[in-house]
CSV table of C-alpha atoms and ligand atoms in Angstrom, one decimal:
chain,number,residue,atom,x,y,z
R,1,MET,CA,-1.2,16.0,-6.1
R,2,SER,CA,-2.0,14.5,-9.5
R,3,PHE,CA,-1.0,11.2,-11.0
R,4,ALA,CA,1.8,11.5,-13.4
R,5,ALA,CA,2.4,9.1,-16.2
R,6,ASP,CA,5.6,9.2,-18.4
R,7,ILE,CA,5.7,6.9,-21.4
R,8,LEU,CA,8.9,6.0,-23.3
R,9,THR,CA,8.1,4.8,-26.7
R,10,LEU,CA,9.3,4.6,-30.2
R,11,TYR,CA,5.8,5.5,-31.3
R,12,PRO,CA,4.7,8.6,-29.3
R,13,GLN,CA,2.0,9.3,-31.9
R,14,MET,CA,0.1,6.3,-30.6
R,15,PHE,CA,-0.8,8.4,-27.5
R,16,PRO,CA,-3.1,9.5,-26.0
R,17,ALA,CA,-5.4,7.6,-28.3
R,18,SER,CA,-8.4,6.4,-26.1
R,19,LEU,CA,-6.8,8.0,-23.1
R,20,GLY,CA,-7.8,11.5,-24.7
R,21,MET,CA,-11.5,10.5,-24.7
R,22,SER,CA,-14.3,9.6,-22.4
R,23,ILE,CA,-13.5,9.3,-18.6
R,24,ALA,CA,-9.9,9.3,-19.0
R,25,GLY,CA,-9.8,12.2,-21.4
R,26,ARG,CA,-12.0,14.5,-19.2
R,27,ALA,CA,-9.8,13.6,-16.2
R,28,LEU,CA,-6.8,14.6,-18.2
R,29,GLU,CA,-8.3,17.9,-19.2
R,30,ARG,CA,-9.2,18.6,-15.5
R,31,GLY,CA,-5.7,17.8,-14.5
R,32,ASP,CA,-6.6,14.8,-12.3
R,33,TRP,CA,-3.7,13.0,-14.0
R,34,SER,CA,-0.9,14.0,-16.6
R,35,LEU,CA,0.5,12.3,-19.5
R,36,ALA,CA,4.0,12.8,-21.0
R,37,THR,CA,5.5,10.8,-24.0
R,38,HIS,CA,9.1,10.7,-24.7
R,39,HIS,CA,10.5,9.5,-28.1
R,40,ILE,CA,13.2,6.8,-27.2
R,41,ARG,CA,14.9,7.7,-30.6
R,42,ASP,CA,15.7,11.2,-29.4
R,43,PHE,CA,18.2,9.4,-27.1
R,44,ALA,CA,20.2,7.8,-29.9
R,45,ILE,CA,23.3,9.6,-30.5
R,46,ASP,CA,24.7,8.3,-33.8
R,47,LYS,CA,24.1,9.9,-37.1
R,48,HIS,CA,21.4,7.4,-38.1
R,49,LYS,CA,19.6,7.6,-34.8
R,50,THR,CA,20.0,3.8,-34.2
R,51,VAL,CA,17.9,2.4,-31.4
R,52,ASP,CA,18.2,-1.4,-32.0
R,53,ASP,CA,20.7,-4.0,-33.0
R,54,SER,CA,20.9,-7.7,-33.8
R,55,PRO,CA,20.7,-10.1,-30.9
R,56,ALA,CA,24.0,-11.3,-29.4
R,57,GLY,CA,24.3,-15.0,-30.1
R,58,GLY,CA,22.3,-14.7,-33.3
R,59,GLY,CA,18.6,-15.1,-34.1
R,60,PRO,CA,15.8,-13.2,-35.7
R,61,GLY,CA,14.7,-9.7,-34.9
R,62,MET,CA,16.2,-6.7,-33.2
R,63,VAL,CA,16.9,-5.8,-29.6
R,64,LEU,CA,16.5,-2.4,-28.2
R,65,LYS,CA,19.9,-1.0,-27.3
R,66,PRO,CA,20.6,-0.6,-23.5
R,67,ASP,CA,22.5,2.7,-23.9
R,68,VAL,CA,19.8,4.4,-25.7
R,69,LEU,CA,17.0,3.2,-23.4
R,70,GLY,CA,19.1,4.0,-20.3
R,71,ARG,CA,19.6,7.5,-21.5
R,72,ALA,CA,15.9,7.9,-22.1
R,73,ILE,CA,15.1,6.6,-18.6
R,74,ASP,CA,17.6,8.8,-17.0
R,75,SER,CA,16.3,11.9,-18.8
R,76,LEU,CA,13.4,11.7,-16.4
R,77,ALA,CA,15.4,12.5,-13.3
R,78,VAL,CA,15.1,16.2,-12.2
R,79,ASP,CA,18.4,17.8,-11.2
R,80,GLY,CA,19.9,14.3,-10.9
R,81,VAL,CA,17.2,13.1,-8.5
R,82,VAL,CA,15.0,10.0,-9.6
R,83,ASP,CA,11.5,10.0,-8.2
R,84,ASP,CA,10.0,6.9,-6.6
R,85,ARG,CA,7.3,6.0,-9.1
R,86,PRO,CA,7.3,2.4,-10.3
R,87,ARG,CA,9.2,1.9,-13.6
R,88,LEU,CA,7.3,-0.5,-15.7
R,89,LEU,CA,8.3,-2.4,-18.8
R,90,MET,CA,5.2,-3.7,-20.8
R,91,SER,CA,6.2,-7.2,-21.9
R,92,PRO,CA,4.6,-10.6,-22.4
R,93,ARG,CA,7.2,-11.9,-19.9
R,94,GLY,CA,5.8,-9.8,-17.2
R,95,LYS,CA,3.7,-10.4,-14.2
R,96,PRO,CA,0.0,-10.7,-15.3
R,97,LEU,CA,-1.8,-7.6,-14.6
R,98,ASN,CA,-4.8,-7.8,-12.2
R,99,GLN,CA,-7.1,-5.5,-10.4
R,100,ALA,CA,-5.0,-5.6,-7.1
R,101,MET,CA,-2.0,-4.3,-9.1
R,102,VAL,CA,-4.0,-1.7,-10.8
R,103,ARG,CA,-5.2,-0.4,-7.3
R,104,GLU,CA,-1.8,-0.3,-6.0
R,105,PHE,CA,-0.5,1.8,-9.0
R,106,ALA,CA,-3.4,4.1,-8.7
R,107,ALA,CA,-2.6,4.7,-5.0
R,108,GLY,CA,1.0,6.0,-5.9
R,109,SER,CA,2.1,9.2,-7.3
R,110,GLY,CA,2.3,7.8,-11.0
R,111,VAL,CA,4.2,5.4,-13.3
R,112,VAL,CA,7.0,5.5,-15.8
R,113,ILE,CA,6.1,3.1,-18.6
R,114,VAL,CA,8.6,1.7,-21.1
R,115,CYS,CA,7.0,0.2,-24.3
R,116,GLY,CA,9.2,-2.4,-25.8
R,117,ARG,CA,9.3,-3.3,-29.6
R,118,PHE,CA,11.3,-5.7,-31.7
R,119,GLU,CA,12.4,-9.0,-30.2
R,120,GLY,CA,12.9,-7.3,-26.8
R,121,VAL,CA,14.9,-5.1,-24.6
R,122,ASP,CA,18.6,-5.7,-23.6
R,123,GLU,CA,18.3,-7.5,-20.3
R,124,ARG,CA,21.0,-5.3,-18.6
R,125,VAL,CA,18.9,-2.2,-18.9
R,126,ILE,CA,16.0,-4.0,-17.2
R,127,THR,CA,18.2,-5.0,-14.3
R,128,ALA,CA,20.2,-1.8,-14.0
R,129,ARG,CA,17.2,0.6,-14.1
R,130,ASN,CA,15.0,-1.8,-12.1
R,131,LEU,CA,12.2,-2.2,-14.7
R,132,GLN,CA,9.1,-4.1,-13.4
R,133,GLU,CA,7.8,-6.2,-16.3
R,134,VAL,CA,4.1,-6.2,-16.6
R,135,SER,CA,1.9,-8.3,-19.1
R,136,ILE,CA,-1.7,-7.8,-20.0
R,137,GLY,CA,-2.2,-11.4,-21.0
R,138,ASP,CA,-0.7,-14.5,-22.5
R,139,TYR,CA,-0.6,-13.4,-26.1
R,140,VAL,CA,2.0,-11.4,-28.0
R,141,LEU,CA,1.4,-7.8,-29.2
R,142,SER,CA,3.6,-6.1,-31.8
R,143,GLY,CA,4.7,-3.6,-29.1
R,144,GLY,CA,4.0,-2.4,-25.6
R,145,GLU,CA,2.0,0.7,-26.5
R,146,PRO,CA,-1.6,-0.8,-26.6
R,147,ALA,CA,-0.7,-2.6,-23.3
R,148,ALA,CA,0.3,0.7,-21.8
R,149,ILE,CA,-3.0,2.3,-22.9
R,150,ILE,CA,-4.9,-0.5,-21.3
R,151,LEU,CA,-2.9,-0.3,-18.0
R,152,LEU,CA,-3.4,3.5,-17.8
R,153,ASP,CA,-7.2,3.3,-18.6
R,154,ALA,CA,-7.5,0.8,-15.7
R,155,ILE,CA,-5.6,3.0,-13.4
R,156,VAL,CA,-7.1,6.4,-14.3
R,157,ARG,CA,-10.7,5.4,-13.6
R,158,LEU,CA,-9.7,4.6,-10.1
R,159,LEU,CA,-8.0,8.1,-9.4
R,160,PRO,CA,-9.8,10.3,-6.9
R,161,GLY,CA,-12.5,12.3,-8.5
R,162,VAL,CA,-12.5,10.6,-11.8
R,163,MET,CA,-15.6,8.7,-11.4
R,164,GLY,CA,-17.1,11.5,-9.4
R,165,SER,CA,-19.8,10.2,-7.1
R,166,ASP,CA,-20.3,7.1,-9.1
R,167,LEU,CA,-19.7,4.2,-6.6
R,168,SER,CA,-20.5,1.6,-9.1
R,169,GLU,CA,-16.8,0.5,-9.1
R,170,LEU,CA,-17.3,-0.8,-5.6
R,171,ASP,CA,-19.3,-3.8,-6.6
R,172,GLU,CA,-18.0,-4.3,-10.1
R,173,SER,CA,-16.0,-7.3,-11.3
R,174,PHE,CA,-12.9,-8.3,-9.3
R,175,GLU,CA,-13.3,-5.7,-6.6
R,176,ASN,CA,-14.7,-8.3,-4.2
R,177,GLY,CA,-13.1,-11.4,-5.9
R,178,LEU,CA,-16.2,-12.2,-8.0
R,179,LEU,CA,-17.4,-11.2,-11.4
R,180,GLU,CA,-20.1,-8.7,-11.7
R,181,HIS,CA,-23.9,-9.8,-11.4
R,182,PRO,CA,-26.1,-9.5,-14.6
R,183,GLN,CA,-27.4,-6.1,-15.2
R,184,TYR,CA,-30.8,-5.1,-16.8
R,185,THR,CA,-32.6,-1.9,-17.8
R,186,LYS,CA,-35.9,-0.9,-19.4
R,187,PRO,CA,-38.0,-2.2,-21.1
R,188,ARG,CA,-39.4,-4.6,-18.5
R,189,VAL,CA,-40.0,-7.2,-21.3
R,190,TRP,CA,-37.8,-7.3,-24.5
R,191,GLU,CA,-38.4,-10.0,-27.2
R,192,GLY,CA,-40.4,-12.0,-24.6
R,193,LEU,CA,-37.7,-11.9,-22.0
R,194,GLU,CA,-38.4,-10.3,-18.7
R,195,ILE,CA,-36.3,-8.5,-16.2
R,196,PRO,CA,-36.0,-10.8,-13.1
R,197,PRO,CA,-38.9,-9.6,-11.0
R,198,VAL,CA,-36.9,-9.3,-7.8
R,199,LEU,CA,-35.1,-6.4,-9.3
R,200,LEU,CA,-38.3,-4.6,-9.6
R,201,SER,CA,-39.7,-5.5,-6.2
R,202,GLY,CA,-38.3,-2.5,-4.5
R,203,ASN,CA,-37.0,-4.8,-1.7
R,204,HIS,CA,-33.3,-3.6,-1.4
R,205,GLY,CA,-32.3,-6.5,0.8
R,206,ALA,CA,-33.7,-9.1,-1.6
R,207,VAL,CA,-32.0,-7.3,-4.6
R,208,GLU,CA,-28.6,-7.3,-2.8
R,209,LYS,CA,-29.0,-11.0,-1.9
R,210,TRP,CA,-29.9,-11.9,-5.5
R,211,ARG,CA,-27.0,-10.0,-6.9
R,212,HIS,CA,-24.6,-11.7,-4.6
R,213,GLU,CA,-25.9,-15.2,-5.5
R,214,GLN,CA,-25.8,-14.3,-9.2
R,215,ALA,CA,-22.2,-12.9,-9.0
R,216,LYS,CA,-21.2,-16.3,-7.5
R,217,LYS,CA,-23.1,-18.3,-10.1
R,218,VAL,CA,-21.6,-16.2,-13.0
R,219,THR,CA,-18.1,-16.5,-11.5
R,220,LYS,CA,-18.4,-20.3,-10.9
R,221,THR,CA,-19.4,-20.9,-14.5
R,222,LYS,CA,-17.2,-18.3,-16.3
R,223,ARG,CA,-14.1,-18.3,-14.2
R,224,PRO,CA,-13.8,-21.4,-12.0
R,225,ASP,CA,-10.3,-20.4,-11.2
R,226,LEU,CA,-11.5,-17.1,-9.6
R,227,PHE,CA,-14.3,-18.9,-7.9
R,228,GLU,CA,-12.0,-21.4,-6.2
R,229,LYS,CA,-9.9,-18.5,-4.8
R,230,TYR,CA,-13.0,-16.7,-3.5
R,231,GLU,CA,-14.2,-19.8,-1.7
R,232,SER,CA,-10.8,-20.6,-0.1
S,1,ADE,N1,4.1,-6.4,-25.4
S,1,ADE,C1,3.9,-7.3,-26.3
S,1,ADE,N2,2.9,-8.3,-25.8
S,1,ADE,C2,2.6,-7.7,-24.5
S,1,ADE,C3,1.6,-8.3,-23.6
S,1,ADE,N3,1.0,-9.4,-23.7
S,1,ADE,N4,1.5,-7.5,-22.5
S,1,ADE,C4,2.2,-6.4,-22.2
S,1,ADE,N5,3.2,-6.0,-23.2
S,1,ADE,C5,3.3,-6.6,-24.3
């Protein structure tokens, strides 16, 4: 069973973007996952295809209409049956994305992703359609589309078969609560800087020990917040 991603957006032309290239693109071509975009504007029913309106109570910007977005979400049901994929709304108000959440999404059958625009989305549709808000960080993008691409990139590389026999994800950043140890490759000396000799010693145990110590050191310096969690 392959992983199915459905995107609801006002800018379907922003997809697949980088998801059509490299690892994610090859996996898409192989059918390890699927991507369908749906234009929210197709679910506006008035002559002008209106998707947004001014905020109740006043204020700047526009709000995505609940009736239009509600219909767009409901259109994904097959014969009236809604599947059990999580329905996500990309939003700076959401739960901050982390690798544990990415692993959980990747273990499921897919995701439905709503990309917000304007000042936001009418709160009632968030509640009524059980949208789970997800943020990719404490900064504001002009829309949820780049955030959706980032989320899917992180998910797709964890899907079975996508990374092939490459097990490097197992000791990469976050998988064990630490950032990744430094990496080096040839030449042995570059601009007078040497590869740490232990890495060329052929002593696998010593290499592993060095990498683990370095991972701790890097995490402690760059991300003291993560290191504190790791130690506790
Ligand atoms: N839309 C706008 N800003 C966002 C963010 N930081 N994360 C997710 N979606 C967004």
